[in-house]
Structure formats: C-alpha cells, structure tokens
C-alpha positions as MATLAB code, in Angstrom:
seq = 'MRPNRYCPIVVLAFVLAACGHGNAPADDAASPQAEAQSGSAPAPAKAAAADPSSVAQARMTRPLQVSDLDAYAKGMQKEIELRQASSDKAAKAKADHDQEAEVAALADLTSAEVDNAGARAAGLDAARYDFIKHAVDKVLSAVSMSSAMAKMEGGAQMQQKLGDPYAGLNADVAAALKSREAELGKLREDNMAILVNAQNL';
ca = [
      93.013  103.615   54.705;
      92.906  102.429   58.311;
      93.027  104.932   61.203;
      96.257  105.540   63.111;
      94.725  105.199   66.511;
      91.838  103.447   68.167;
      89.872  104.331   71.230;
      89.405  101.198   73.336;
      85.793  100.135   73.642;
      85.236   98.140   76.752;
      81.960   96.336   77.109;
      81.458   95.085   80.646;
      78.755   92.417   80.983;
      77.385   91.505   84.362;
      75.611   88.155   84.521;
      73.051   87.912   87.291;
      72.084   84.414   88.314;
      68.765   84.027   90.029;
      68.499   81.272   92.585;
      64.972   80.036   93.286;
      63.817   78.530   96.547;
      61.066   75.961   96.748;
      58.412   75.941   99.398;
      59.426   74.288  102.650;
      57.812   70.884  103.300;
      54.739   71.062  105.489;
      56.247   68.856  108.183;
      59.275   71.164  108.537;
      57.247   73.855  110.271;
      55.706   73.111  113.665;
      51.997   73.887  113.846;
      50.573   75.914  116.727;
      48.825   72.757  117.981;
      52.084   70.818  118.027;
      53.808   73.568  119.995;
      50.985   73.616  122.516;
      51.102   69.838  122.955;
      54.860   69.697  123.386;
      54.857   72.616  125.770;
      58.210   73.688  124.433;
      59.023   77.381  124.363;
      59.747   78.972  121.010;
      63.449   79.067  120.110;
      65.019   82.437  120.860;
      65.353   84.657  117.832;
      68.850   84.863  116.380;
      70.610   88.180  116.498;
      70.234   90.022  113.238;
      73.303   89.630  111.052;
      75.179   92.754  110.074;
      74.051   94.182  106.781;
      76.763   93.147  104.259;
      76.354   96.416  102.375;
      76.964   98.410  105.576;
      80.100   96.387  106.357;
      81.421   96.880  102.835;
      80.694  100.612  102.951;
      82.503  100.996  106.272;
      85.510   99.094  104.967;
      85.607  101.050  101.726;
      85.466  104.488  103.332;
      87.779  103.774  106.265;
      90.365  106.582  106.287;
      93.738  105.890  104.732;
      96.134  103.856  106.845;
      99.933  103.805  106.550;
      99.709  100.163  105.440;
      97.474  101.217  102.551;
     100.480  102.797  100.854;
     102.106   99.380  100.429;
      98.835   98.077   98.992;
      98.730  101.003   96.550;
     102.294  100.286   95.395;
     101.657   96.554   94.884;
      98.417   97.193   93.039;
      99.862   99.838   90.761;
     102.874   97.661   89.928;
     100.497   94.920   88.794;
      98.392   97.347   86.765;
     101.502   98.682   85.039;
     102.667   95.144   84.270;
      99.346   94.196   82.651;
      98.886   97.474   80.793;
     102.427   97.383   79.429;
     101.870   93.832   78.189;
      98.667   94.922   76.420;
     100.434   97.944   74.944;
     103.226   95.726   73.604;
     100.636   93.378   72.061;
      98.918   96.330   70.406;
     102.198   97.594   68.958;
     103.057   94.147   67.586;
      99.581   93.703   66.130;
      99.859   97.060   64.408;
     103.212   96.090   62.926;
     101.630   92.850   61.697;
      98.680   94.803   60.247;
      96.307   92.802   62.463;
      93.630   95.402   63.169;
      91.380   93.064   65.166;
      94.175   92.031   67.529;
      95.315   95.634   67.884;
      91.875   96.874   68.902;
      91.452   93.977   71.338;
      94.807   94.697   72.971;
      93.993   98.397   73.300;
      90.657   97.534   74.897;
      92.493   95.378   77.448;
      94.322   98.493   78.647;
      91.161   99.777   80.297;
      89.591   96.432   81.105;
      88.021   96.013   84.542;
      90.242   92.964   84.960;
      93.275   95.258   85.264;
      91.754   96.931   88.320;
      90.670   93.569   89.730;
      94.172   92.173   89.298;
      95.570   95.236   91.042;
      93.221   94.662   93.958;
      94.276   91.005   94.211;
      97.955   91.965   94.146;
      97.266   94.474   96.921;
      95.429   91.836   98.949;
      92.242   93.910   99.059;
      88.673   93.744   97.851;
      87.931   95.822   94.770;
      85.981   98.524   96.634;
      88.709   99.204   99.200;
      91.425   99.172   96.560;
      89.473  101.650   94.444;
      89.029  103.919   97.471;
      92.764  103.822   98.253;
      93.746  104.502   94.647;
      91.508  107.547   94.389;
      92.593  108.889   97.778;
      96.329  108.538   97.062;
      96.007  109.739   93.462;
      94.141  112.827   94.646;
      97.047  113.789   96.917;
      99.720  112.961   94.348;
      97.860  114.930   91.674;
      97.668  117.962   93.970;
     101.375  117.634   94.780;
     102.221  117.483   91.074;
     100.062  120.520   90.343;
     101.624  122.446   93.205;
     105.111  121.670   91.894;
     104.137  122.871   88.429;
     102.705  126.089   89.862;
     105.937  126.769   91.710;
     107.694  127.104   88.351;
     105.182  129.602   87.011;
     105.136  133.359   87.424;
     102.927  134.169   90.366;
     102.962  130.508   91.313;
     103.215  131.217   95.025;
      99.774  132.783   95.080;
      98.344  129.911   93.056;
      99.888  127.401   95.448;
      98.330  129.219   98.348;
      94.902  128.955   96.731;
      95.455  125.264   96.059;
      96.238  124.641   99.707;
      98.122  121.832  101.385;
      97.764  118.596   99.370;
      98.087  116.617  102.607;
      95.423  118.522  104.515;
      92.872  116.270  106.152;
      95.101  113.213  106.326;
      96.102  111.531  109.566;
      99.499  112.903  110.647;
     101.198  109.494  110.391;
      99.693  108.822  106.970;
     100.691  112.279  105.714;
     104.270  111.776  106.923;
     104.482  108.318  105.334;
     103.033  109.553  102.045;
     105.433  112.490  101.951;
     108.380  110.148  102.474;
     107.190  107.948   99.569;
     105.994  110.768   97.363;
     108.618  110.223   94.649;
     108.160  106.440   94.564;
     104.384  106.410   94.470;
     104.226  109.444   92.201;
     106.377  107.655   89.620;
     104.101  104.599   89.700;
     101.091  106.822   89.078;
     102.840  108.647   86.232;
     104.078  105.411   84.620;
     100.589  103.949   84.694;
      99.101  107.068   83.102;
     101.890  107.230   80.512;
     101.053  103.771   79.171;
      97.445  104.840   78.584;
      98.467  108.115   76.929;
     101.123  106.494   74.727;
      98.682  103.809   73.589;
      96.619  106.522   71.880;
      99.657  107.336   69.733;
     100.253  103.811   68.454;
];
C-alpha cells in the first residue's frame, strides 16, 4: 500500500571547481638589477578593488524601494507558474500510478530553481530577490495576522501588541505597499496554497 502523500526531498549539490595557476615565467618579473639599470620608477600601485562580498551585502540589505514591489510581483508570478506546473505533473503522475514521477514533481515544488527563476523574472540577483521577498512577506504576514485578530474577541488589544505592520518602512514604500496590499497579498497566498495543497495530493 503506497502512501497518500510525499514530502519533497530536495538535494542541492554545489559543485566547486578549483582553478590552478602555474608559476609565472622568470622573465615576466623584472629583477632588482634590471630596475636599477633601466632607472625606471616602479609602476604606481592600482587602487584596491571593492570587495565583491561587501558590494553584494550592501545590495542585498539595501532598504526596500518602491520599485522593489514590481520585482516582487514579477518574481512571485513566475514562482506560482512553475509551482503550479509541478503540482499538475504530480497530480497526473498520481493518477497514472507513477510514484517516481510523482515524487520528482513534488520535489520540484521546493527546488532552488524556482527561486532562481523568480529572481530572473524580477531582474534581480538571487540575494536581493530573497531579501525583498522576506521583507515584503514579513509585512504581508503581519497585515494578515492583524486582520485575523480584528475578528477575534479582544482583538483590538492583540492588534495593539502586534503593532503597525508598516513600521520602519520608508513613508513612500509603506504607502505603495498599502495601495498594493490586496494584489501582493493574493500572490503570496496563492504561492503558499500550492505548497499546502501539494501535501494533500
């Protein structure tokens, strides 16, 4: 008897390629005697290049911009498209009693490639896209929780403890996010729904 549901197992393999460098030929480096004979001054040292990791970190943690909301929408639309396709494949495989194909399709739902495709659709590098997703999702999650509390007895006090979901955001970004709250919130919910429903296949 085969199980009704499968938990996707995603194995991410990172292949590191090492690039070796040979020793420079002896005649490539000027000897002290040659420099003295030529009388030429040493070439000025080049300015140190910016540390790539520092540049990436600065880009990743740059506060949300209004334009980032469009990137979030484009990325999430792509993620939903890919996840829905994988979910449909899983459902078909289950109907065909193809367990191997079903498990593979379910694993694709949480594949790193989905996030990478979302980043490409948003026109961003993976780190920045991930930062934007978490920042926007955090606000939308707080908004959703606040709305749920409003319907509960004593919800006003709970909302007060939760605080303003938009606190800490730039005023322009907060205004733009509020105006697109329903649109972006639906994208977030649709994306999550595909993952939840896949567990019930």
